[in-house]
Amino acid sequence: GAGVSQSPRYKVAKRGQDVALRCDPISGHVSLFWYQQALGQGPEFLTYFQNEAQLDKSGLPSDRFFAERPEGSVSTLKIQRTQQEDSAVYLCASSLAYANTEAFFGQGTRLTVV
Amino acid sequence: AQSVTQLDSQVPVFEEAPVELRCNYSSSVSVYLFWYVQYPNQGLQLLLKYLSGSTLVKGINGFEAEFNKSQTSFHLRKPSVHISDTAEYFCAVPANDYKLSFGAGTTVTVRA
């Protein structure tokens, strides 16, 4: 596709449920990022992939959060045993180069934990 | 780590009036600076970026920003806004080679 695609757009999960959020980056983009955007806040960095290698996961809030990009293209962000504080919009971005001179963002997945 | 501060959380403005959104950054070294826009229920779209060169940067949709090193600012301006400019605007700076640090955002509401 022409842009970064994320699915699902909306997800409602019961507390304790596991969820998986998908990101299809722009074809050929080396770098892939996940950000978390709480209501009324700016995006906060979660993790960074360069091809299939996860080079930085320092922003993941807890060990319930796990991200992968096994073939250097599609990425999945998994949240185990969801909690209400996990409710947020999860944004995926990709960029052609290794440096972040221009990152293209997807529309996000809005996760609501009830 | 580098960071940005957006000085206004909400900016109401009438259609066809000018608007300025303020952003200050913290850095003693050369910086890249970005402005992103987020329309309701959408992802982030790059409005403009400063990497080097001319301090006046022109972006999409008639927006422009001026990099001011002495005041460590990167304010966003548009001389005449439209209803369709109603959105959240984020200033951002690289925290390192790959990740961005975003401001808290400024909500612009354009009224007829």
mmCIF file with all atom_site columns, C-alpha atoms in Angstrom:
data_model
loop_
_atom_site.group_PDB
_atom_site.id
_atom_site.type_symbol
_atom_site.label_atom_id
_atom_site.label_alt_id
_atom_site.label_comp_id
_atom_site.label_asym_id
_atom_site.label_entity_id
_atom_site.label_seq_id
_atom_site.pdbx_PDB_ins_code
_atom_site.Cartn_x
_atom_site.Cartn_y
_atom_site.Cartn_z
_atom_site.occupancy
_atom_site.B_iso_or_equiv
_atom_site.pdbx_formal_charge
_atom_site.auth_seq_id
_atom_site.auth_comp_id
_atom_site.auth_asym_id
_atom_site.auth_atom_id
_atom_site.pdbx_PDB_model_num
ATOM 1   C CA . GLY A 1 1   ? 0.000   0.000   0.000  1.00 0.00 ? 1   GLY A CA 1
ATOM 2   C CA . ALA A 1 2   ? 0.872   3.645   -0.233 1.00 0.00 ? 2   ALA A CA 1
ATOM 3   C CA . GLY A 1 3   ? 1.068   4.279   3.493  1.00 0.00 ? 3   GLY A CA 1
ATOM 4   C CA . VAL A 1 4   ? 1.520   2.617   6.868  1.00 0.00 ? 4   VAL A CA 1
ATOM 5   C CA . SER A 1 5   ? -1.455  0.408   7.599  1.00 0.00 ? 5   SER A CA 1
ATOM 6   C CA . GLN A 1 6   ? -2.545  -0.628  11.077 1.00 0.00 ? 6   GLN A CA 1
ATOM 7   C CA . SER A 1 7   ? -5.191  -3.106  12.145 1.00 0.00 ? 7   SER A CA 1
ATOM 8   C CA . PRO A 1 8   ? -7.539  -3.222  13.808 1.00 0.00 ? 8   PRO A CA 1
ATOM 9   C CA . ARG A 1 9   ? -8.440  0.462   13.958 1.00 0.00 ? 9   ARG A CA 1
ATOM 10  C CA . TYR A 1 10  ? -10.365 -0.076  17.178 1.00 0.00 ? 10  TYR A CA 1
ATOM 11  C CA . LYS A 1 11  ? -10.079 -2.810  19.773 1.00 0.00 ? 11  LYS A CA 1
ATOM 12  C CA . VAL A 1 12  ? -12.066 -3.276  22.955 1.00 0.00 ? 12  VAL A CA 1
ATOM 13  C CA . ALA A 1 13  ? -10.555 -5.791  25.340 1.00 0.00 ? 13  ALA A CA 1
ATOM 14  C CA . LYS A 1 14  ? -11.700 -7.052  28.689 1.00 0.00 ? 14  LYS A CA 1
ATOM 15  C CA . ARG A 1 15  ? -9.179  -6.613  31.450 1.00 0.00 ? 15  ARG A CA 1
ATOM 16  C CA . GLY A 1 16  ? -6.867  -9.594  31.502 1.00 0.00 ? 16  GLY A CA 1
ATOM 17  C CA . GLN A 1 17  ? -7.321  -10.410 27.822 1.00 0.00 ? 17  GLN A CA 1
ATOM 18  C CA . ASP A 1 18  ? -4.348  -10.640 25.436 1.00 0.00 ? 18  ASP A CA 1
ATOM 19  C CA . VAL A 1 19  ? -4.340  -8.433  22.329 1.00 0.00 ? 19  VAL A CA 1
ATOM 20  C CA . ALA A 1 20  ? -2.261  -8.265  19.151 1.00 0.00 ? 20  ALA A CA 1
ATOM 21  C CA . LEU A 1 21  ? -1.922  -5.123  17.078 1.00 0.00 ? 21  LEU A CA 1
ATOM 22  C CA . ARG A 1 22  ? -0.620  -5.294  13.536 1.00 0.00 ? 22  ARG A CA 1
ATOM 23  C CA . CYS A 1 23  ? 1.443   -2.830  11.533 1.00 0.00 ? 23  CYS A CA 1
ATOM 24  C CA . ASP A 1 24  ? 2.190   -3.005  7.805  1.00 0.00 ? 24  ASP A CA 1
ATOM 25  C CA . PRO A 1 25  ? 4.926   -0.468  7.078  1.00 0.00 ? 25  PRO A CA 1
ATOM 26  C CA . ILE A 1 26  ? 5.616   1.170   3.748  1.00 0.00 ? 26  ILE A CA 1
ATOM 27  C CA . SER A 1 27  ? 7.315   -1.354  1.492  1.00 0.00 ? 27  SER A CA 1
ATOM 28  C CA . GLY A 1 28  ? 11.084  -1.115  1.653  1.00 0.00 ? 28  GLY A CA 1
ATOM 29  C CA . HIS A 1 29  ? 11.205  0.923   4.828  1.00 0.00 ? 29  HIS A CA 1
ATOM 30  C CA . VAL A 1 30  ? 14.036  -0.226  7.030  1.00 0.00 ? 30  VAL A CA 1
ATOM 31  C CA . SER A 1 31  ? 12.995  1.381   10.299 1.00 0.00 ? 31  SER A CA 1
ATOM 32  C CA . LEU A 1 32  ? 9.797   0.702   12.204 1.00 0.00 ? 32  LEU A CA 1
ATOM 33  C CA . PHE A 1 33  ? 8.629   2.341   15.395 1.00 0.00 ? 33  PHE A CA 1
ATOM 34  C CA . TRP A 1 34  ? 5.800   1.860   17.872 1.00 0.00 ? 34  TRP A CA 1
ATOM 35  C CA . TYR A 1 35  ? 4.476   4.756   19.938 1.00 0.00 ? 35  TYR A CA 1
ATOM 36  C CA . GLN A 1 36  ? 1.785   4.906   22.615 1.00 0.00 ? 36  GLN A CA 1
ATOM 37  C CA . GLN A 1 37  ? -0.485  7.945   22.772 1.00 0.00 ? 37  GLN A CA 1
ATOM 38  C CA . ALA A 1 38  ? -2.576  8.335   25.906 1.00 0.00 ? 38  ALA A CA 1
ATOM 39  C CA . LEU A 1 39  ? -5.653  10.545  25.762 1.00 0.00 ? 39  LEU A CA 1
ATOM 40  C CA . GLY A 1 40  ? -4.685  14.210  25.557 1.00 0.00 ? 40  GLY A CA 1
ATOM 41  C CA . GLN A 1 41  ? -0.964  13.469  25.377 1.00 0.00 ? 41  GLN A CA 1
ATOM 42  C CA . GLY A 1 42  ? 1.739   13.382  22.762 1.00 0.00 ? 42  GLY A CA 1
ATOM 43  C CA . PRO A 1 43  ? 3.009   10.049  21.481 1.00 0.00 ? 43  PRO A CA 1
ATOM 44  C CA . GLU A 1 44  ? 5.542   8.240   23.663 1.00 0.00 ? 44  GLU A CA 1
ATOM 45  C CA . PHE A 1 45  ? 8.191   5.952   22.185 1.00 0.00 ? 45  PHE A CA 1
ATOM 46  C CA . LEU A 1 46  ? 7.787   2.240   22.824 1.00 0.00 ? 46  LEU A CA 1
ATOM 47  C CA . THR A 1 47  ? 10.200  0.352   20.596 1.00 0.00 ? 47  THR A CA 1
ATOM 48  C CA . TYR A 1 48  ? 12.321  0.494   17.431 1.00 0.00 ? 48  TYR A CA 1
ATOM 49  C CA . PHE A 1 49  ? 13.191  -2.079  14.776 1.00 0.00 ? 49  PHE A CA 1
ATOM 50  C CA . GLN A 1 50  ? 15.838  -1.879  12.116 1.00 0.00 ? 50  GLN A CA 1
ATOM 51  C CA . ASN A 1 51  ? 14.797  -4.560  9.655  1.00 0.00 ? 51  ASN A CA 1
ATOM 52  C CA . GLU A 1 52  ? 14.049  -7.593  11.856 1.00 0.00 ? 52  GLU A CA 1
ATOM 53  C CA . ALA A 1 53  ? 16.290  -6.528  14.723 1.00 0.00 ? 53  ALA A CA 1
ATOM 54  C CA . GLN A 1 54  ? 14.684  -4.900  17.729 1.00 0.00 ? 54  GLN A CA 1
ATOM 55  C CA . LEU A 1 55  ? 17.334  -2.368  18.653 1.00 0.00 ? 55  LEU A CA 1
ATOM 56  C CA . ASP A 1 56  ? 15.517  -0.517  21.392 1.00 0.00 ? 56  ASP A CA 1
ATOM 57  C CA . LYS A 1 57  ? 12.646  -1.645  23.583 1.00 0.00 ? 57  LYS A CA 1
ATOM 58  C CA . SER A 1 58  ? 13.315  0.774   26.401 1.00 0.00 ? 58  SER A CA 1
ATOM 59  C CA . GLY A 1 59  ? 9.892   2.410   26.117 1.00 0.00 ? 59  GLY A CA 1
ATOM 60  C CA . LEU A 1 60  ? 7.837   -0.735  26.652 1.00 0.00 ? 60  LEU A CA 1
ATOM 61  C CA . PRO A 1 61  ? 5.968   -0.100  29.925 1.00 0.00 ? 61  PRO A CA 1
ATOM 62  C CA . SER A 1 62  ? 6.195   -3.600  31.327 1.00 0.00 ? 62  SER A CA 1
ATOM 63  C CA . ASP A 1 63  ? 7.057   -7.178  30.459 1.00 0.00 ? 63  ASP A CA 1
ATOM 64  C CA . ARG A 1 64  ? 3.432   -7.614  29.383 1.00 0.00 ? 64  ARG A CA 1
ATOM 65  C CA . PHE A 1 65  ? 4.322   -5.747  26.212 1.00 0.00 ? 65  PHE A CA 1
ATOM 66  C CA . PHE A 1 66  ? 6.105   -7.575  23.426 1.00 0.00 ? 66  PHE A CA 1
ATOM 67  C CA . ALA A 1 67  ? 6.856   -6.560  19.839 1.00 0.00 ? 67  ALA A CA 1
ATOM 68  C CA . GLU A 1 68  ? 8.221   -8.505  16.914 1.00 0.00 ? 68  GLU A CA 1
ATOM 69  C CA . ARG A 1 69  ? 9.076   -8.033  13.257 1.00 0.00 ? 69  ARG A CA 1
ATOM 70  C CA . PRO A 1 70  ? 10.283  -11.490 12.239 1.00 0.00 ? 70  PRO A CA 1
ATOM 71  C CA . GLU A 1 71  ? 10.822  -10.912 8.501  1.00 0.00 ? 71  GLU A CA 1
ATOM 72  C CA . GLY A 1 72  ? 11.728  -7.259  8.619  1.00 0.00 ? 72  GLY A CA 1
ATOM 73  C CA . SER A 1 73  ? 8.366   -6.120  7.283  1.00 0.00 ? 73  SER A CA 1
ATOM 74  C CA . VAL A 1 74  ? 5.096   -6.573  9.189  1.00 0.00 ? 74  VAL A CA 1
ATOM 75  C CA . SER A 1 75  ? 5.277   -5.961  12.920 1.00 0.00 ? 75  SER A CA 1
ATOM 76  C CA . THR A 1 76  ? 3.021   -7.060  15.751 1.00 0.00 ? 76  THR A CA 1
ATOM 77  C CA . LEU A 1 77  ? 2.698   -5.440  19.150 1.00 0.00 ? 77  LEU A CA 1
ATOM 78  C CA . LYS A 1 78  ? 1.315   -7.860  21.706 1.00 0.00 ? 78  LYS A CA 1
ATOM 79  C CA . ILE A 1 79  ? -0.035  -6.929  25.096 1.00 0.00 ? 79  ILE A CA 1
ATOM 80  C CA . GLN A 1 80  ? -0.656  -9.708  27.546 1.00 0.00 ? 80  GLN A CA 1
ATOM 81  C CA . ARG A 1 81  ? -3.140  -9.535  30.430 1.00 0.00 ? 81  ARG A CA 1
ATOM 82  C CA . THR A 1 82  ? -4.333  -6.079  29.471 1.00 0.00 ? 82  THR A CA 1
ATOM 83  C CA . GLN A 1 83  ? -4.947  -3.511  32.191 1.00 0.00 ? 83  GLN A CA 1
ATOM 84  C CA . GLN A 1 84  ? -7.049  -0.357  32.102 1.00 0.00 ? 84  GLN A CA 1
ATOM 85  C CA . GLU A 1 85  ? -3.910  1.794   32.007 1.00 0.00 ? 85  GLU A CA 1
ATOM 86  C CA . ASP A 1 86  ? -3.055  0.179   28.656 1.00 0.00 ? 86  ASP A CA 1
ATOM 87  C CA . SER A 1 87  ? -5.975  2.054   27.074 1.00 0.00 ? 87  SER A CA 1
ATOM 88  C CA . ALA A 1 88  ? -4.420  4.349   24.474 1.00 0.00 ? 88  ALA A CA 1
ATOM 89  C CA . VAL A 1 89  ? -3.857  4.802   20.768 1.00 0.00 ? 89  VAL A CA 1
ATOM 90  C CA . TYR A 1 90  ? -0.953  2.732   19.518 1.00 0.00 ? 90  TYR A CA 1
ATOM 91  C CA . LEU A 1 91  ? 0.810   4.327   16.565 1.00 0.00 ? 91  LEU A CA 1
ATOM 92  C CA . CYS A 1 92  ? 3.163   2.609   14.186 1.00 0.00 ? 92  CYS A CA 1
ATOM 93  C CA . ALA A 1 93  ? 5.603   4.525   11.992 1.00 0.00 ? 93  ALA A CA 1
ATOM 94  C CA . SER A 1 94  ? 8.179   3.585   9.415  1.00 0.00 ? 94  SER A CA 1
ATOM 95  C CA . SER A 1 95  ? 11.019  5.361   7.684  1.00 0.00 ? 95  SER A CA 1
ATOM 96  C CA . LEU A 1 96  ? 13.204  4.585   4.734  1.00 0.00 ? 96  LEU A CA 1
ATOM 97  C CA . ALA A 1 97  ? 16.491  5.405   6.386  1.00 0.00 ? 97  ALA A CA 1
ATOM 98  C CA . TYR A 1 98  ? 18.121  4.561   9.662  1.00 0.00 ? 98  TYR A CA 1
ATOM 99  C CA . ALA A 1 99  ? 17.851  8.076   11.013 1.00 0.00 ? 99  ALA A CA 1
ATOM 100 C CA . ASN A 1 100 ? 14.513  9.656   11.795 1.00 0.00 ? 100 ASN A CA 1
ATOM 101 C CA . THR A 1 101 ? 14.556  12.550  9.382  1.00 0.00 ? 101 THR A CA 1
ATOM 102 C CA . GLU A 1 102 ? 11.099  11.600  8.244  1.00 0.00 ? 102 GLU A CA 1
ATOM 103 C CA . ALA A 1 103 ? 8.831   8.985   9.744  1.00 0.00 ? 103 ALA A CA 1
ATOM 104 C CA . PHE A 1 104 ? 5.457   8.106   8.240  1.00 0.00 ? 104 PHE A CA 1
ATOM 105 C CA . PHE A 1 105 ? 2.729   7.237   10.719 1.00 0.00 ? 105 PHE A CA 1
ATOM 106 C CA . GLY A 1 106 ? -0.220  4.918   10.437 1.00 0.00 ? 106 GLY A CA 1
ATOM 107 C CA . GLN A 1 107 ? -3.711  5.834   11.603 1.00 0.00 ? 107 GLN A CA 1
ATOM 108 C CA . GLY A 1 108 ? -3.247  4.006   14.860 1.00 0.00 ? 108 GLY A CA 1
ATOM 109 C CA . THR A 1 109 ? -5.139  1.388   16.817 1.00 0.00 ? 109 THR A CA 1
ATOM 110 C CA . ARG A 1 110 ? -7.333  2.706   19.599 1.00 0.00 ? 110 ARG A CA 1
ATOM 111 C CA . LEU A 1 111 ? -7.295  0.168   22.423 1.00 0.00 ? 111 LEU A CA 1
ATOM 112 C CA . THR A 1 112 ? -9.911  0.407   25.136 1.00 0.00 ? 112 THR A CA 1
ATOM 113 C CA . VAL A 1 113 ? -9.610  -1.958  28.091 1.00 0.00 ? 113 VAL A CA 1
ATOM 114 C CA . VAL A 1 114 ? -12.830 -2.384  30.037 1.00 0.00 ? 114 VAL A CA 1
ATOM 115 C CA . ALA B 2 1   ? 17.897  14.143  26.155 1.00 0.00 ? 1   ALA B CA 1
ATOM 116 C CA . GLN B 2 2   ? 16.391  16.717  23.874 1.00 0.00 ? 2   GLN B CA 1
ATOM 117 C CA . SER B 2 3   ? 12.788  17.724  24.482 1.00 0.00 ? 3   SER B CA 1
ATOM 118 C CA . VAL B 2 4   ? 10.168  20.219  23.350 1.00 0.00 ? 4   VAL B CA 1
ATOM 119 C CA . THR B 2 5   ? 7.609   22.278  25.198 1.00 0.00 ? 5   THR B CA 1
ATOM 120 C CA . GLN B 2 6   ? 4.409   23.411  23.558 1.00 0.00 ? 6   GLN B CA 1
ATOM 121 C CA . LEU B 2 7   ? 3.292   26.508  25.353 1.00 0.00 ? 7   LEU B CA 1
ATOM 122 C CA . ASP B 2 8   ? -0.390  26.442  24.429 1.00 0.00 ? 8   ASP B CA 1
ATOM 123 C CA . SER B 2 9   ? -2.665  23.469  25.018 1.00 0.00 ? 9   SER B CA 1
ATOM 124 C CA . GLN B 2 10  ? -5.710  24.975  23.296 1.00 0.00 ? 10  GLN B CA 1
ATOM 125 C CA . VAL B 2 11  ? -5.920  27.648  20.613 1.00 0.00 ? 11  VAL B CA 1
ATOM 126 C CA . PRO B 2 12  ? -9.374  28.738  19.445 1.00 0.00 ? 12  PRO B CA 1
ATOM 127 C CA . VAL B 2 13  ? -9.330  30.831  16.282 1.00 0.00 ? 13  VAL B CA 1
ATOM 128 C CA . PHE B 2 14  ? -11.837 32.219  13.809 1.00 0.00 ? 14  PHE B CA 1
ATOM 129 C CA . GLU B 2 15  ? -11.806 31.160  10.193 1.00 0.00 ? 15  GLU B CA 1
ATOM 130 C CA . GLU B 2 16  ? -9.507  33.267  7.989  1.00 0.00 ? 16  GLU B CA 1
ATOM 131 C CA . ALA B 2 17  ? -7.652  34.620  11.026 1.00 0.00 ? 17  ALA B CA 1
ATOM 132 C CA . PRO B 2 18  ? -3.925  33.959  11.532 1.00 0.00 ? 18  PRO B CA 1
ATOM 133 C CA . VAL B 2 19  ? -2.675  31.410  14.028 1.00 0.00 ? 19  VAL B CA 1
ATOM 134 C CA . GLU B 2 20  ? 0.632   30.822  15.787 1.00 0.00 ? 20  GLU B CA 1
ATOM 135 C CA . LEU B 2 21  ? 1.480   27.716  17.765 1.00 0.00 ? 21  LEU B CA 1
ATOM 136 C CA . ARG B 2 22  ? 4.475   28.003  20.042 1.00 0.00 ? 22  ARG B CA 1
ATOM 137 C CA . CYS B 2 23  ? 7.178   25.405  20.532 1.00 0.00 ? 23  CYS B CA 1
ATOM 138 C CA . ASN B 2 24  ? 10.420  25.707  22.464 1.00 0.00 ? 24  ASN B CA 1
ATOM 139 C CA . TYR B 2 25  ? 13.138  23.082  22.405 1.00 0.00 ? 25  TYR B CA 1
ATOM 140 C CA . SER B 2 26  ? 15.922  22.265  24.821 1.00 0.00 ? 26  SER B CA 1
ATOM 141 C CA . SER B 2 27  ? 19.256  21.647  23.205 1.00 0.00 ? 27  SER B CA 1
ATOM 142 C CA . SER B 2 28  ? 22.701  23.114  23.079 1.00 0.00 ? 28  SER B CA 1
ATOM 143 C CA . VAL B 2 29  ? 23.604  21.331  19.878 1.00 0.00 ? 29  VAL B CA 1
ATOM 144 C CA . SER B 2 30  ? 22.299  21.311  16.336 1.00 0.00 ? 30  SER B CA 1
ATOM 145 C CA . VAL B 2 31  ? 18.783  20.008  16.122 1.00 0.00 ? 31  VAL B CA 1
ATOM 146 C CA . TYR B 2 32  ? 16.243  18.715  13.727 1.00 0.00 ? 32  TYR B CA 1
ATOM 147 C CA . LEU B 2 33  ? 12.705  19.908  14.426 1.00 0.00 ? 33  LEU B CA 1
ATOM 148 C CA . PHE B 2 34  ? 9.340   18.716  13.212 1.00 0.00 ? 34  PHE B CA 1
ATOM 149 C CA . TRP B 2 35  ? 5.710   19.713  13.283 1.00 0.00 ? 35  TRP B CA 1
ATOM 150 C CA . TYR B 2 36  ? 3.085   16.994  12.894 1.00 0.00 ? 36  TYR B CA 1
ATOM 151 C CA . VAL B 2 37  ? -0.696  17.345  12.563 1.00 0.00 ? 37  VAL B CA 1
ATOM 152 C CA . GLN B 2 38  ? -3.247  14.841  13.773 1.00 0.00 ? 38  GLN B CA 1
ATOM 153 C CA . TYR B 2 39  ? -6.778  15.185  12.438 1.00 0.00 ? 39  TYR B CA 1
ATOM 154 C CA . PRO B 2 40  ? -9.579  13.602  14.497 1.00 0.00 ? 40  PRO B CA 1
ATOM 155 C CA . ASN B 2 41  ? -9.249  9.816   14.622 1.00 0.00 ? 41  ASN B CA 1
ATOM 156 C CA . GLN B 2 42  ? -6.246  9.895   12.310 1.00 0.00 ? 42  GLN B CA 1
ATOM 157 C CA . GLY B 2 43  ? -2.542  9.216   12.622 1.00 0.00 ? 43  GLY B CA 1
ATOM 158 C CA . LEU B 2 44  ? 0.191   11.818  12.496 1.00 0.00 ? 44  LEU B CA 1
ATOM 159 C CA . GLN B 2 45  ? 1.025   13.622  9.281  1.00 0.00 ? 45  GLN B CA 1
ATOM 160 C CA . LEU B 2 46  ? 4.237   15.556  8.798  1.00 0.00 ? 46  LEU B CA 1
ATOM 161 C CA . LEU B 2 47  ? 3.550   19.260  8.251  1.00 0.00 ? 47  LEU B CA 1
ATOM 162 C CA . LEU B 2 48  ? 7.134   20.436  7.935  1.00 0.00 ? 48  LEU B CA 1
ATOM 163 C CA . LYS B 2 49  ? 10.630  19.840  9.186  1.00 0.00 ? 49  LYS B CA 1
ATOM 164 C CA . TYR B 2 50  ? 13.805  21.787  9.821  1.00 0.00 ? 50  TYR B CA 1
ATOM 165 C CA . LEU B 2 51  ? 17.038  19.936  9.177  1.00 0.00 ? 51  LEU B CA 1
ATOM 166 C CA . SER B 2 52  ? 19.433  22.716  8.222  1.00 0.00 ? 52  SER B CA 1
ATOM 167 C CA . GLY B 2 53  ? 19.701  25.744  5.963  1.00 0.00 ? 53  GLY B CA 1
ATOM 168 C CA . SER B 2 54  ? 17.054  28.445  5.779  1.00 0.00 ? 54  SER B CA 1
ATOM 169 C CA . THR B 2 55  ? 15.462  29.150  9.123  1.00 0.00 ? 55  THR B CA 1
ATOM 170 C CA . LEU B 2 56  ? 12.050  29.735  7.529  1.00 0.00 ? 56  LEU B CA 1
ATOM 171 C CA . VAL B 2 57  ? 10.523  26.430  6.596  1.00 0.00 ? 57  VAL B CA 1
ATOM 172 C CA . LYS B 2 58  ? 7.431   26.089  4.459  1.00 0.00 ? 58  LYS B CA 1
ATOM 173 C CA . GLY B 2 59  ? 5.209   23.063  4.802  1.00 0.00 ? 59  GLY B CA 1
ATOM 174 C CA . ILE B 2 60  ? 1.979   21.663  3.487  1.00 0.00 ? 60  ILE B CA 1
ATOM 175 C CA . ASN B 2 61  ? -1.427  23.312  3.706  1.00 0.00 ? 61  ASN B CA 1
ATOM 176 C CA . GLY B 2 62  ? 0.021   26.825  3.904  1.00 0.00 ? 62  GLY B CA 1
ATOM 177 C CA . PHE B 2 63  ? 1.860   26.337  7.195  1.00 0.00 ? 63  PHE B CA 1
ATOM 178 C CA . GLU B 2 64  ? 5.330   27.658  7.891  1.00 0.00 ? 64  GLU B CA 1
ATOM 179 C CA . ALA B 2 65  ? 7.678   27.674  10.861 1.00 0.00 ? 65  ALA B CA 1
ATOM 180 C CA . GLU B 2 66  ? 10.731  29.649  11.831 1.00 0.00 ? 66  GLU B CA 1
ATOM 181 C CA . PHE B 2 67  ? 13.740  28.153  13.546 1.00 0.00 ? 67  PHE B CA 1
ATOM 182 C CA . ASN B 2 68  ? 15.155  30.648  16.047 1.00 0.00 ? 68  ASN B CA 1
ATOM 183 C CA . LYS B 2 69  ? 18.359  29.412  17.629 1.00 0.00 ? 69  LYS B CA 1
ATOM 184 C CA . SER B 2 70  ? 18.795  32.315  20.023 1.00 0.00 ? 70  SER B CA 1
ATOM 185 C CA . GLN B 2 71  ? 15.316  31.820  21.465 1.00 0.00 ? 71  GLN B CA 1
ATOM 186 C CA . THR B 2 72  ? 15.377  28.007  21.050 1.00 0.00 ? 72  THR B CA 1
ATOM 187 C CA . SER B 2 73  ? 11.996  28.208  19.376 1.00 0.00 ? 73  SER B CA 1
ATOM 188 C CA . PHE B 2 74  ? 10.274  26.685  16.359 1.00 0.00 ? 74  PHE B CA 1
ATOM 189 C CA . HIS B 2 75  ? 6.871   28.369  16.196 1.00 0.00 ? 75  HIS B CA 1
ATOM 190 C CA . LEU B 2 76  ? 4.296   27.288  13.626 1.00 0.00 ? 76  LEU B CA 1
ATOM 191 C CA . ARG B 2 77  ? 2.227   29.860  11.767 1.00 0.00 ? 77  ARG B CA 1
ATOM 192 C CA . LYS B 2 78  ? -0.502  30.106  9.195  1.00 0.00 ? 78  LYS B CA 1
ATOM 193 C CA . PRO B 2 79  ? -1.720  33.500  7.940  1.00 0.00 ? 79  PRO B CA 1
ATOM 194 C CA . SER B 2 80  ? -5.319  32.433  7.324  1.00 0.00 ? 80  SER B CA 1
ATOM 195 C CA . VAL B 2 81  ? -6.861  29.279  8.734  1.00 0.00 ? 81  VAL B CA 1
ATOM 196 C CA . HIS B 2 82  ? -9.719  27.161  7.426  1.00 0.00 ? 82  HIS B CA 1
ATOM 197 C CA . ILE B 2 83  ? -12.274 25.062  9.232  1.00 0.00 ? 83  ILE B CA 1
ATOM 198 C CA . SER B 2 84  ? -10.358 22.026  7.977  1.00 0.00 ? 84  SER B CA 1
ATOM 199 C CA . ASP B 2 85  ? -7.300  23.076  10.006 1.00 0.00 ? 85  ASP B CA 1
ATOM 200 C CA . THR B 2 86  ? -9.093  21.989  13.175 1.00 0.00 ? 86  THR B CA 1
ATOM 201 C CA . ALA B 2 87  ? -6.727  19.367  14.558 1.00 0.00 ? 87  ALA B CA 1
ATOM 202 C CA . GLU B 2 88  ? -4.070  18.543  17.135 1.00 0.00 ? 88  GLU B CA 1
ATOM 203 C CA . TYR B 2 89  ? -0.590  19.816  16.368 1.00 0.00 ? 89  TYR B CA 1
ATOM 204 C CA . PHE B 2 90  ? 2.585   18.304  17.762 1.00 0.00 ? 90  PHE B CA 1
ATOM 205 C CA . CYS B 2 91  ? 6.091   19.672  17.833 1.00 0.00 ? 91  CYS B CA 1
ATOM 206 C CA . ALA B 2 92  ? 8.831   17.023  17.938 1.00 0.00 ? 92  ALA B CA 1
ATOM 207 C CA . VAL B 2 93  ? 12.592  16.705  18.223 1.00 0.00 ? 93  VAL B CA 1
ATOM 208 C CA . PRO B 2 94  ? 14.807  13.633  17.877 1.00 0.00 ? 94  PRO B CA 1
ATOM 209 C CA . ALA B 2 95  ? 15.678  12.161  21.262 1.00 0.00 ? 95  ALA B CA 1
ATOM 210 C CA . ASN B 2 96  ? 18.474  10.208  19.549 1.00 0.00 ? 96  ASN B CA 1
ATOM 211 C CA . ASP B 2 97  ? 19.234  8.909   16.058 1.00 0.00 ? 97  ASP B CA 1
ATOM 212 C CA . TYR B 2 98  ? 15.897  7.183   15.645 1.00 0.00 ? 98  TYR B CA 1
ATOM 213 C CA . LYS B 2 99  ? 13.246  8.107   18.176 1.00 0.00 ? 99  LYS B CA 1
ATOM 214 C CA . LEU B 2 100 ? 11.216  11.281  18.420 1.00 0.00 ? 100 LEU B CA 1
ATOM 215 C CA . SER B 2 101 ? 10.276  13.184  21.544 1.00 0.00 ? 101 SER B CA 1
ATOM 216 C CA . PHE B 2 102 ? 6.903   14.884  21.156 1.00 0.00 ? 102 PHE B CA 1
ATOM 217 C CA . GLY B 2 103 ? 5.362   17.820  22.906 1.00 0.00 ? 103 GLY B CA 1
ATOM 218 C CA . ALA B 2 104 ? 2.016   17.482  24.659 1.00 0.00 ? 104 ALA B CA 1
ATOM 219 C CA . GLY B 2 105 ? 0.197   18.922  21.674 1.00 0.00 ? 105 GLY B CA 1
ATOM 220 C CA . THR B 2 106 ? -1.864  22.007  20.862 1.00 0.00 ? 106 THR B CA 1
ATOM 221 C CA . THR B 2 107 ? -5.516  21.650  19.974 1.00 0.00 ? 107 THR B CA 1
ATOM 222 C CA . VAL B 2 108 ? -6.569  24.139  17.314 1.00 0.00 ? 108 VAL B CA 1
ATOM 223 C CA . THR B 2 109 ? -10.285 24.730  16.940 1.00 0.00 ? 109 THR B CA 1
ATOM 224 C CA . VAL B 2 110 ? -11.319 26.879  13.986 1.00 0.00 ? 110 VAL B CA 1
ATOM 225 C CA . ARG B 2 111 ? -14.728 28.499  14.182 1.00 0.00 ? 111 ARG B CA 1
ATOM 226 C CA . ALA B 2 112 ? -16.746 30.113  11.425 1.00 0.00 ? 112 ALA B CA 1
#
